[in-house]
Tab-separated table of C-alpha atoms and ligand atoms in Angstrom:
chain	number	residue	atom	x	y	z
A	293	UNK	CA	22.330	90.131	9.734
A	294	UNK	CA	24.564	92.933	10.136
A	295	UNK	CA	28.574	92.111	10.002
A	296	UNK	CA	30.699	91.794	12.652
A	297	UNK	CA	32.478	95.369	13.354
A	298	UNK	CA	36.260	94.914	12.430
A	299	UNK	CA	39.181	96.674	12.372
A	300	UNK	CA	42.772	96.155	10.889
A	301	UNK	CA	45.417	98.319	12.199
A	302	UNK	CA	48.502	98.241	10.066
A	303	UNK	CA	52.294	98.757	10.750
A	304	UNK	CA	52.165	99.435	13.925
A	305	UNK	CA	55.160	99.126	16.235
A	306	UNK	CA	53.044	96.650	18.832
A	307	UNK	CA	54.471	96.108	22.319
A	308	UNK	CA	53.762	92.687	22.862
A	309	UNK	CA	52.522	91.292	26.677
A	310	UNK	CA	56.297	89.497	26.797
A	311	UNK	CA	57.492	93.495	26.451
A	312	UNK	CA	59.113	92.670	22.989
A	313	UNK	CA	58.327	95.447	20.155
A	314	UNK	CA	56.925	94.430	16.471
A	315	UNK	CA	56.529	95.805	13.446
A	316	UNK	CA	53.215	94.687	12.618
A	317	UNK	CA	49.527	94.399	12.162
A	318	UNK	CA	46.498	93.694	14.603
A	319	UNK	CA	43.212	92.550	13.703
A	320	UNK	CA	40.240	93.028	15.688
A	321	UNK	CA	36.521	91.577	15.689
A	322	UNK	CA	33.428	92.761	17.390
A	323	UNK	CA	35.027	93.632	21.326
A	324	UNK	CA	38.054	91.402	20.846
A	325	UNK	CA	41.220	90.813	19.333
A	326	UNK	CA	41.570	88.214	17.307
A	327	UNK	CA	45.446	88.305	15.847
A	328	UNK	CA	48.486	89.629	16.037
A	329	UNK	CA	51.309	88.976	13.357
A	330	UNK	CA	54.044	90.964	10.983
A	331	UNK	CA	51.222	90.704	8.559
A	332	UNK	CA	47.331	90.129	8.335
A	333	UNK	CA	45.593	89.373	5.595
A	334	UNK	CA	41.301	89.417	5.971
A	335	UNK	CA	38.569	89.254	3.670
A	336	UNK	CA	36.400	90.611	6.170
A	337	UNK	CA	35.231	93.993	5.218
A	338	UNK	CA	37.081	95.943	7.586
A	339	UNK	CA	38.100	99.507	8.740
A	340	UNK	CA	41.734	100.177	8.057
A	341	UNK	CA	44.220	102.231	10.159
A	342	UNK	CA	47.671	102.887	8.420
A	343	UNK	CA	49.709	103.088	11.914
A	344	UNK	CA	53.082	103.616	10.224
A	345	UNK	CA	55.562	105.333	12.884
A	346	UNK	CA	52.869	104.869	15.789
A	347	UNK	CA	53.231	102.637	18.626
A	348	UNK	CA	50.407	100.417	19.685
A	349	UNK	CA	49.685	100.178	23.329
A	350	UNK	CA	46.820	98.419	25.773
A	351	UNK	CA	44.997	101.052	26.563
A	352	UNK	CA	45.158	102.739	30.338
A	353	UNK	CA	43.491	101.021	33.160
A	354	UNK	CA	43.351	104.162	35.134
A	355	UNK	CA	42.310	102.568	38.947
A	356	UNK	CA	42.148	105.716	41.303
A	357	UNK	CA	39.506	108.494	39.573
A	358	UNK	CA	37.202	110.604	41.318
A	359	UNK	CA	34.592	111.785	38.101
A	360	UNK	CA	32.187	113.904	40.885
A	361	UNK	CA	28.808	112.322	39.780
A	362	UNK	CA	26.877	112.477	41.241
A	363	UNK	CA	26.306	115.347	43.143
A	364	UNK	CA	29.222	117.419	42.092
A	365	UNK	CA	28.709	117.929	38.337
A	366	UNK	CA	30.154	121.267	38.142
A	367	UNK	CA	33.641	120.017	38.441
A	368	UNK	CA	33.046	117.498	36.373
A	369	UNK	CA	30.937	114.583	35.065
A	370	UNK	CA	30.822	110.941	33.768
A	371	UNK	CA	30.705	112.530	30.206
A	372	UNK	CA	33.361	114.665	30.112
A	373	UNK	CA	35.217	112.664	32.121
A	374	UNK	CA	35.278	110.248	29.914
A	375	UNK	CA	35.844	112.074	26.707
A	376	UNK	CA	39.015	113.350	28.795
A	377	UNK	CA	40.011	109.408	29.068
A	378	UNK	CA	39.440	108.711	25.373
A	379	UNK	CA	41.735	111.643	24.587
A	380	UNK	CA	44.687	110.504	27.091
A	381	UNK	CA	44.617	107.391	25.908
A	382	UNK	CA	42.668	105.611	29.142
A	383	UNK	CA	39.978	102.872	28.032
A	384	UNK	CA	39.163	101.984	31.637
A	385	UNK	CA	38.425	103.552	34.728
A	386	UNK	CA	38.169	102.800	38.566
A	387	UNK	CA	36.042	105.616	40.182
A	388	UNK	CA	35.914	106.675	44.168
A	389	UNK	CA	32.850	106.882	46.264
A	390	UNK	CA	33.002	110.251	47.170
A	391	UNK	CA	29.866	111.520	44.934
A	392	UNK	CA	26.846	112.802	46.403
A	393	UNK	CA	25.096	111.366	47.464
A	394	UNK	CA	28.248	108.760	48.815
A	395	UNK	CA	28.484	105.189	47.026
A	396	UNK	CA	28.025	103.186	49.650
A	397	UNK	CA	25.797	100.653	49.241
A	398	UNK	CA	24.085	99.047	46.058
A	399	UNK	CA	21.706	101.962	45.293
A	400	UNK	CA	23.899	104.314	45.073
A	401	UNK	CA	25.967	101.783	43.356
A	402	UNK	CA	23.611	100.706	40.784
A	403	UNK	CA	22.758	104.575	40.080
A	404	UNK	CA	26.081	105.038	38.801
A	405	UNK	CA	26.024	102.197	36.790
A	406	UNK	CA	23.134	103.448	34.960
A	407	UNK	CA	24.545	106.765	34.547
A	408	UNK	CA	27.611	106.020	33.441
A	409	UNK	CA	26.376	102.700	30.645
A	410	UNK	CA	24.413	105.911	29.011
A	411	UNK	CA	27.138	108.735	28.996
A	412	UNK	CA	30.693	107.161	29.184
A	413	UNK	CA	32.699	106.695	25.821
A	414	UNK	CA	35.067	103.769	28.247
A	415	UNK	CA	35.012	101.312	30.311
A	416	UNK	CA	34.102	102.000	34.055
A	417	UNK	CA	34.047	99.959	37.679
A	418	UNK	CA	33.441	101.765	41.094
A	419	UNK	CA	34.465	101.207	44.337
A	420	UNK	CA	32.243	100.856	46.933
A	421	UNK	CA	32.700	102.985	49.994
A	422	UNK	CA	33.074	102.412	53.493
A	423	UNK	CA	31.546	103.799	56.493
A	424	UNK	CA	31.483	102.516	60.090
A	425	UNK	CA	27.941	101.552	59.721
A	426	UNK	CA	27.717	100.165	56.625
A	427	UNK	CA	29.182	96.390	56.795
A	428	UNK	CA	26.724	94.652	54.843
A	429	UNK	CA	26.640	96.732	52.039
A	430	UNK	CA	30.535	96.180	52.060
A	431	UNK	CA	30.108	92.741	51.776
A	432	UNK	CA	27.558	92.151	49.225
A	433	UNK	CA	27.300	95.388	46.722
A	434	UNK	CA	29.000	94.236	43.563
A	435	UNK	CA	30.204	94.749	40.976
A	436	UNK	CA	32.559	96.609	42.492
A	437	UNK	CA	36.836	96.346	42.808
A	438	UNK	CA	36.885	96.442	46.223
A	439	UNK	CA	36.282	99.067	49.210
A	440	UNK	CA	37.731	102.101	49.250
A	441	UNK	CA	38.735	103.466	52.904
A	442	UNK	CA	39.621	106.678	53.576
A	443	UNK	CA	41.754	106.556	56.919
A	444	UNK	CA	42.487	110.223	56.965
A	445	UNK	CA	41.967	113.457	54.518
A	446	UNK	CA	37.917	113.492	55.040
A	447	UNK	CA	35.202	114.247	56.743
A	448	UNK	CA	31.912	113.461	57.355
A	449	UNK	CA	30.977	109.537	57.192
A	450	UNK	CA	33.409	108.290	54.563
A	451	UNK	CA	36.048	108.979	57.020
A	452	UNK	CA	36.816	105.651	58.794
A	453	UNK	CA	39.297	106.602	61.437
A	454	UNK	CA	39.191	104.603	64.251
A	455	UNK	CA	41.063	101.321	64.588
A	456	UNK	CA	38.338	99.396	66.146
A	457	UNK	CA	36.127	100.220	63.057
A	458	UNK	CA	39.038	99.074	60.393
A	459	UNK	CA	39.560	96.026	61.890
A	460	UNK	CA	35.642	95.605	61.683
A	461	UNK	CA	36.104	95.832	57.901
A	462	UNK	CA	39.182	93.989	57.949
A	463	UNK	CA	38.388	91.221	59.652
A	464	UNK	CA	34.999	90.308	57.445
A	465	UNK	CA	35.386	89.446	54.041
A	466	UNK	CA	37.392	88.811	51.645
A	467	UNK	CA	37.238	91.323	49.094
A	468	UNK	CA	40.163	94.091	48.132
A	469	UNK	CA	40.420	96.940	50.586
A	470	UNK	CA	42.162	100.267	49.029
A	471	UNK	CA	43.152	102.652	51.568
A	472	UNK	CA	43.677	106.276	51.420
A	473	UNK	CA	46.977	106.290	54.278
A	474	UNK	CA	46.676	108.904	55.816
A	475	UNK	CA	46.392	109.412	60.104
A	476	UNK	CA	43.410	111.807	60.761
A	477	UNK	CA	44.352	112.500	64.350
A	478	UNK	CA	47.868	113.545	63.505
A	479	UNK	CA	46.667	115.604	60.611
A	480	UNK	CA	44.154	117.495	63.020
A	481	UNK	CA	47.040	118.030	65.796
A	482	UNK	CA	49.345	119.594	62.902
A	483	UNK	CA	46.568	121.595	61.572
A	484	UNK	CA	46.182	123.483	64.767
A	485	UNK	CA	49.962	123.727	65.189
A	486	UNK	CA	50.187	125.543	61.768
A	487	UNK	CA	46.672	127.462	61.673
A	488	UNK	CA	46.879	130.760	60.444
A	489	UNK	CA	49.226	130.144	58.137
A	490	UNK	CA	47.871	130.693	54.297
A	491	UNK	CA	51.146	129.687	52.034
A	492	UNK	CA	49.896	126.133	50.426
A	493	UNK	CA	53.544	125.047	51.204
A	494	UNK	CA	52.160	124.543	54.769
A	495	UNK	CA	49.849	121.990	53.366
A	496	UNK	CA	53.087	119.111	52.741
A	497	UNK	CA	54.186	119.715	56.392
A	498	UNK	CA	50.454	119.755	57.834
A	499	UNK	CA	50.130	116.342	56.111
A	500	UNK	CA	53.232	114.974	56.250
A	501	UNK	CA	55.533	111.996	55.691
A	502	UNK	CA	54.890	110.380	58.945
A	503	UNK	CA	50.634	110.968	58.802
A	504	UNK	CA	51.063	108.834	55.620
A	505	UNK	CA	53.688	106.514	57.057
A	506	UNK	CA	51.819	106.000	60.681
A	507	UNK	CA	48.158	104.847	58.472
A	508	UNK	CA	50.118	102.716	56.311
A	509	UNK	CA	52.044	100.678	58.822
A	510	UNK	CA	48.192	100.520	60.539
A	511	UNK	CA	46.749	98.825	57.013
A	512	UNK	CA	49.706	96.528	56.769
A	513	UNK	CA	48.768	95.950	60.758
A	514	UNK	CA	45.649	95.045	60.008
A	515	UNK	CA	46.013	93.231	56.539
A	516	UNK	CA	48.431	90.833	57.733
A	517	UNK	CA	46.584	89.920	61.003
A	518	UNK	CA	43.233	88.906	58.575
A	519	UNK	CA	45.708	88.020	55.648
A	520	UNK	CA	43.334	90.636	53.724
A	521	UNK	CA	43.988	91.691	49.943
A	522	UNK	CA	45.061	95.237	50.589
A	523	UNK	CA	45.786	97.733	48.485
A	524	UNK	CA	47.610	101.267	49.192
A	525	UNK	CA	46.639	104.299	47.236
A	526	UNK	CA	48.543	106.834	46.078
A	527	UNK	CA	51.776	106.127	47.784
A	528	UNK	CA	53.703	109.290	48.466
A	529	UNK	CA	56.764	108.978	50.812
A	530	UNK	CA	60.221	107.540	50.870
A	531	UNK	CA	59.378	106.109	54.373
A	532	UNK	CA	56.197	104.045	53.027
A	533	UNK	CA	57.642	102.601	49.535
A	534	UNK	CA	61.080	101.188	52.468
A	535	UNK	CA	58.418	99.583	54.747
A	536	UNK	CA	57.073	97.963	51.798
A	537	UNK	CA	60.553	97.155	50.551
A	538	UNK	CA	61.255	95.002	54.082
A	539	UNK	CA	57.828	93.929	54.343
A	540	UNK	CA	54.978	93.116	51.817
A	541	UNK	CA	52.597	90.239	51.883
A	542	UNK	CA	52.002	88.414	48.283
A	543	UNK	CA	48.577	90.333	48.893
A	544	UNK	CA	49.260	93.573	49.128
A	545	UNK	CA	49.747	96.188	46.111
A	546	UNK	CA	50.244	99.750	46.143
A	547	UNK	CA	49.925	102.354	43.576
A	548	UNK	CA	51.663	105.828	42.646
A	549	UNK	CA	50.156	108.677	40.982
A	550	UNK	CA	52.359	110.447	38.037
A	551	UNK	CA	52.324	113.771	39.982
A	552	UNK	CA	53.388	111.939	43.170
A	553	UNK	CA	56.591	110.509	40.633
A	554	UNK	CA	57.075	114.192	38.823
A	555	UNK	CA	56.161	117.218	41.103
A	556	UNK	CA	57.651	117.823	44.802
A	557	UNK	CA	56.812	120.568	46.995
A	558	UNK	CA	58.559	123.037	44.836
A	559	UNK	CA	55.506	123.309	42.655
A	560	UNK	CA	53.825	125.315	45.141
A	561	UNK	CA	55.997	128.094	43.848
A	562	UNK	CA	54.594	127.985	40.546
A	563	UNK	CA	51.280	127.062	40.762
A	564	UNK	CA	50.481	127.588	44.593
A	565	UNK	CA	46.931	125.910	45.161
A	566	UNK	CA	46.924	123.635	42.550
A	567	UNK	CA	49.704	121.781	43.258
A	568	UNK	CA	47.383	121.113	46.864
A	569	UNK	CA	46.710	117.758	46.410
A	570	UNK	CA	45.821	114.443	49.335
A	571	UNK	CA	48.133	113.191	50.258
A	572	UNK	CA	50.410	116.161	49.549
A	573	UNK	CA	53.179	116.713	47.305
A	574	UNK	CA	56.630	115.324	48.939
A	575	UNK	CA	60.311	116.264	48.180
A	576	UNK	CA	62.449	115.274	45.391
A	577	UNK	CA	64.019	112.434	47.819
A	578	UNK	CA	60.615	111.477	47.665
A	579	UNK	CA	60.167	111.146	43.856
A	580	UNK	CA	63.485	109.304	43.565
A	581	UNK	CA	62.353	106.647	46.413
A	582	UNK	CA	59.068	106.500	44.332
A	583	UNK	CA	60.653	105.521	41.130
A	584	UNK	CA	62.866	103.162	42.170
A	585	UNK	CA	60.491	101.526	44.103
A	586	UNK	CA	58.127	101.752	41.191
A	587	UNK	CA	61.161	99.752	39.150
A	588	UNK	CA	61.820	97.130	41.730
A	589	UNK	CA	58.459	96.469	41.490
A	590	UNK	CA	57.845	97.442	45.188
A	591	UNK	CA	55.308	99.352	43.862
A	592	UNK	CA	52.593	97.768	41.645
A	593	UNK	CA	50.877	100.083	39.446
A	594	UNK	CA	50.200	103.945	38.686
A	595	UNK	CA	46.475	105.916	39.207
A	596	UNK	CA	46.111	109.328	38.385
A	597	UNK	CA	43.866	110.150	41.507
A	598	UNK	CA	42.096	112.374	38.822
A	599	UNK	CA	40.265	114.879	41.104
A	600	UNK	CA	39.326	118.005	39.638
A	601	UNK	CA	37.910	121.195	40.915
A	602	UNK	CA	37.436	124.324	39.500
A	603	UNK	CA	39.683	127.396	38.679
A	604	UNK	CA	37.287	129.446	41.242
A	605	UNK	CA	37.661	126.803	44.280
A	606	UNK	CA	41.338	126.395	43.595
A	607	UNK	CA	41.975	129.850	43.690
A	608	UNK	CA	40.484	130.524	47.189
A	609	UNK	CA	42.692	131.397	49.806
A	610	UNK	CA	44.690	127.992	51.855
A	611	UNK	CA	43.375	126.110	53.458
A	612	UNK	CA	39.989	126.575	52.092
A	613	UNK	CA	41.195	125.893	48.469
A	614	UNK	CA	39.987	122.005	48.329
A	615	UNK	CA	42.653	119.386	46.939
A	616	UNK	CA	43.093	117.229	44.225
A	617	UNK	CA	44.438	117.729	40.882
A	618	UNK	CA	42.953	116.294	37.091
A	619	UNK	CA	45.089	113.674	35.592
A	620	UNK	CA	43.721	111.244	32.563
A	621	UNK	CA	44.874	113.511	29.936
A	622	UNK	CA	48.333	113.741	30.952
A	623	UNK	CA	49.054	110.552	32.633
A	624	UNK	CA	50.207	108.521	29.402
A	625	UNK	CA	52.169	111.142	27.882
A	626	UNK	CA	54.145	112.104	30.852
A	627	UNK	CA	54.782	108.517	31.446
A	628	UNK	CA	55.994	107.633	28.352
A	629	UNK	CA	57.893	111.121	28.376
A	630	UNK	CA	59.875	110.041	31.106
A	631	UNK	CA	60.375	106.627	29.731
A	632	UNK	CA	62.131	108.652	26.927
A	633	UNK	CA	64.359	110.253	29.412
A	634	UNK	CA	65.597	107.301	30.214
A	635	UNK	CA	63.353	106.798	34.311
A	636	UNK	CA	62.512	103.247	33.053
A	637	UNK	CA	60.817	101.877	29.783
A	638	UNK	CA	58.136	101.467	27.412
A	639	UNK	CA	57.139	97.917	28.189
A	640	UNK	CA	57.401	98.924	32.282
A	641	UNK	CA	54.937	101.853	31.091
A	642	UNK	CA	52.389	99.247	29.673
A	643	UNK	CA	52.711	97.013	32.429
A	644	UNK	CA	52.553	99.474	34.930
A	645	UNK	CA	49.715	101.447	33.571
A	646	UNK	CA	47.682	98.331	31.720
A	647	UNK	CA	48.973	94.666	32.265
A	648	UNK	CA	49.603	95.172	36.949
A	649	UNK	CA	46.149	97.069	36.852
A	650	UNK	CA	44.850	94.480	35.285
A	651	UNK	CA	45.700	91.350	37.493
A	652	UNK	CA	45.991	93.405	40.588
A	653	UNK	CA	42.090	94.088	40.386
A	654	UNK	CA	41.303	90.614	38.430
A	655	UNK	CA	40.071	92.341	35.428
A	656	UNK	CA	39.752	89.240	32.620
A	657	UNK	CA	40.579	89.448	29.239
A	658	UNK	CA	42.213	93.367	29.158
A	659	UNK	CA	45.616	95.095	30.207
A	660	UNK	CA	47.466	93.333	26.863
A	661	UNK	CA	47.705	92.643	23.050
A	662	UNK	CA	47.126	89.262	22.386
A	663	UNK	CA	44.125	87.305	20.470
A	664	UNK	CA	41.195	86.863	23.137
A	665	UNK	CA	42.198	90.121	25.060
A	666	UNK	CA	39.841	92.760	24.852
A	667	UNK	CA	40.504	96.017	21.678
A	668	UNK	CA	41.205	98.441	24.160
A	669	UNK	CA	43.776	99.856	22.157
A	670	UNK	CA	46.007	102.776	22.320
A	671	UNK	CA	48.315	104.389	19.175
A	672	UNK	CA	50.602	106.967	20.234
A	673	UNK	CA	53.107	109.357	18.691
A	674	UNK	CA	56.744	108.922	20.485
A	675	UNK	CA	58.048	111.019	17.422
A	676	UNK	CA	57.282	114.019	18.064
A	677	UNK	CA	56.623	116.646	21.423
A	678	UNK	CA	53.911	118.659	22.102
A	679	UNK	CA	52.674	120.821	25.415
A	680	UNK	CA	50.120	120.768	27.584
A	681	UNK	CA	47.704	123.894	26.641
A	682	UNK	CA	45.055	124.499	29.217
A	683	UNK	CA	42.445	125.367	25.753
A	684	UNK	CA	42.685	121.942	24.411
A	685	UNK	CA	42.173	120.116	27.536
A	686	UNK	CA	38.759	118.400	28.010
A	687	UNK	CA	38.022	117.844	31.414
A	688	UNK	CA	35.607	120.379	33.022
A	689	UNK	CA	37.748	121.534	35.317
A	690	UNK	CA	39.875	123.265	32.662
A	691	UNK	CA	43.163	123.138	34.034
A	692	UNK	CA	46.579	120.345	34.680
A	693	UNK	CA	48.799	121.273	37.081
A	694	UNK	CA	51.309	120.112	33.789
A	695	UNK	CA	50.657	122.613	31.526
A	696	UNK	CA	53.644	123.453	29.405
A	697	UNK	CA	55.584	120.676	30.394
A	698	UNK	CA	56.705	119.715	26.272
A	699	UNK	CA	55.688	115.652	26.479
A	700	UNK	CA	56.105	112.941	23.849
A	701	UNK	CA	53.997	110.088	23.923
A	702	UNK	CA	50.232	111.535	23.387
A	703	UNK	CA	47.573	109.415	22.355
A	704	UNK	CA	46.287	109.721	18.928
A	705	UNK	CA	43.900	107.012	18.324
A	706	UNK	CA	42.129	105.169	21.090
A	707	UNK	CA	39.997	102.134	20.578
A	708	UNK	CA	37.671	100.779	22.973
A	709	UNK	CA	36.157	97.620	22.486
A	710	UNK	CA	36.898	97.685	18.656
A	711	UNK	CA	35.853	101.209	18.162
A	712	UNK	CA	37.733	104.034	17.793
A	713	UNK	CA	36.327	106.708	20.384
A	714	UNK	CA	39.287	109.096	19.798
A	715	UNK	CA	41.381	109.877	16.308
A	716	UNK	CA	43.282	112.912	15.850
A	717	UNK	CA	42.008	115.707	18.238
A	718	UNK	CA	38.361	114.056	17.057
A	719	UNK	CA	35.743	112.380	19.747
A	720	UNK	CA	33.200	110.102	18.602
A	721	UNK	CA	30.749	110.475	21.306
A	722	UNK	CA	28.171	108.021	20.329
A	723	UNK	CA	30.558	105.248	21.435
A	724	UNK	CA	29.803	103.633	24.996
A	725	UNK	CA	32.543	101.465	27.250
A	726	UNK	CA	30.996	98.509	28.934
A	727	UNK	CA	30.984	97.499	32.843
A	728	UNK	CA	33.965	96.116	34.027
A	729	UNK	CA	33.848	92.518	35.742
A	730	UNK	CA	36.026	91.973	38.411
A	731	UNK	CA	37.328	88.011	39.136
B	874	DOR	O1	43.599	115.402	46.657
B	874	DOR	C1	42.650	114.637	46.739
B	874	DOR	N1	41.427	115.000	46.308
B	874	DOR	N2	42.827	113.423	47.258
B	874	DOR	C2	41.798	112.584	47.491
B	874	DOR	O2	42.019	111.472	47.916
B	874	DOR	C3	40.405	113.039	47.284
B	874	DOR	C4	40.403	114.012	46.181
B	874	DOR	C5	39.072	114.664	45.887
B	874	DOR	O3	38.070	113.951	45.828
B	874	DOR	O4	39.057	115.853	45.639
């Protein structure tokens, strides 16, 4: 009988699910760990990690990914994807629907389960997506965290514009809904208004503050007529994060993404197309709103909205440059680079990033350090600063709209499920993630 895997990491500065730091140690066994304490001895034979100097964190429940399989592989893929993950410190993933072909029902469902138990070094969970046609599916595919919507900022049948076909999904059920708030038919008039015009700038005005703000007051609409778990995603404006201030149901959550809290429309300046994201990039009001909303709890949790494309498709000409930006490298670092700065702290980082994620989407047994919780575990490095450099990123796509932003914070061991799948600039590959379960 073979012994059960186990690993002792030593001296680590732990934060601890209360948000009190140790100095300590934290032993885990097989998936799980098993104690925490200022001091562990074992006689279990056991891998040792001297953590001196390192701070020990959950590891990131990233909940808004898009990893393009399958279908779009030569952005990126559940592979690299995940090796990206294991290197920014992110031990779970949520992923979006809009693959091809489209997840939405349990096929296509159960195909990228398959896919991604063989090729992904983390955990994974994906959303199921909805259509106007596809009800059923909606109501039965599992496991899944809930139905992804996009209101606006698509085409083709994962667009889900009309009201008459929300409430449908609204009103049977009772599983989350995640919307992407954004009003299609205020987007189109805008884009007519402004065709012609190529400067990606155009993009934030095209989609602006009140196409986000007009879908989101329809979702709470809608959510609070069927008392339906709703979540927003990617939250973007000042105007959204005060409704939600005056008025959120217990059953509502929303989400932020790090370039959302960090970048306003004056990136466009610097890095034109790839600063073209959906929903767009706001102003600095914006960011400020965000953050303090984000601190008074107003909103939940942070995604990354990872959604990579390459160099060549960014580089075409706006609007035909597609949107989205990659994110799981960079999203622990900048967050716990800002934390540093003195935006919030290290304990709101975990929570926000781990521990919320966690409960919001009724994931058992992860988004903490404590015996019984699951070793997805990451150490990182608040000592010292480092850039972003596009040649040591990992995700296909090959670029961050952060690079050479100096951040602190980078992961430099990640665990998942007891194993380390990251350690020093080094992958180990043959390690797999398991399927999340959702409560
Ligand atoms: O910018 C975006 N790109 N926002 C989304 O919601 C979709 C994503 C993509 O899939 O490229």
């Amino acid at each position: 009988m073979s012994s059960p895997k186990s690993l002792l990491i030593r001296r680590a500065r732990i934060i601890l699910p209360n948000g009190e730091l140790i100095v300590g140690d934290v032993l885990t066994r097989d998936r799980q760990i098993v104690e925490v304490a200022p001091e562990i001895s074992t006689q279990t034979p056991t891998t040792e990690i001297d953590a001196a100097g390192l701070t020990l964190l959950p590891g990131v429940i990233d909940p808004q990914v898009h990893f393009r399989e399958p279908g779009l592989e030569h952005k990126e893929d559940l592979f690299t994807a995940s090796c990206a993950c294991a290197k920014g410190g992110v031990t779970s993933f949520l992923e979006m629907p809009n693959t091809r072909p489209l997840t939405t029902n349990q096929q296509t469902l159960d195909d990228k389960l398959q896919r991604a138990s063989s090729k992904c070094l983390v955990n994974y969970g994906f959303f199921i997506g909805a259509t106007a046609e596809n009800l059923p599916d909606l109501l039965t595919a599992k496991p899944t965290p809930g139905i992804k919507i996009f209101m606006g900022s698509m085409h083709g049948q994962l667009l889900v514009d009309q009201e008459a076909a929300l409430e449908a999904i609204f009103a049977q059920g009772d599983r989350l809904i995640a919307v992407h708030a954004e009003d299609q038919a205020r987007i189109n008039q805008r884009r007519q208004e402004f065709a012609g015009i190529h400067d990606p700038a155009i993009h934030s005005q095209i989609q602006d503050n009140q196409a986000a703000l007009l879908a989101t007051k329809l979702a709470l609409k809608l959510s609070k007529k069927y008392q339906r778990r709703l979540h927003i995603l990617h939250m973007s404006t000042a105007e959204e994060a005060d409704l939600l201030r005056q008025d959120k149901p217990s059953w509502v959550t929303a989400e932020v993404t790090p370039q959302h809290l960090l970048l306003n429309t004056s990136a466009y300046e610097k890095i034109g197309t790839l600063a073209q994201m959906n929903p767009p990039l706001r102003s600095p009001h914006d960011n400020q709103v965000l953050w303090q909303a984000l601190r008074d709890g107003v909103i939940d949790f942070i995604a990354t909205d990872h959604a990579p494309h390459t160099l060549a498709e960014k580089a075409q000409e706006y609007p035909n440059s597609p949107s989205g930006m990659p994110g799981v490298e960079t999203s622990l670092a900048l967050m716990l680079t800002a934390a540093m700065e003195g935006q919030c702290t290290i304990a709101q980082v975990v929570h926000w990033m781990s521990n919320a994620v966690a409960v919001a989407y009724g994931i058992p047994n992860k988004g903490a350090i404590a015996p019984g919780y699951d070793a997805d575990l990451v150490l990182v490095d608040l000592n010292t600063y480092r850039p972003v450099r596009r040649e040591e990123l990992l995700t296909k796509s090959g670029w961050s709209p952060f690079e050479g932003w100096n951040l602190t914070g980078w992961a430099v061991t990640t665990i998942v499920g007891g194993e380390i799948v990251y350690d020093k600039g080094k992958l180990n590959t043959e390690v797999r993630g398991q399927v999340l379960t959702f409560l």
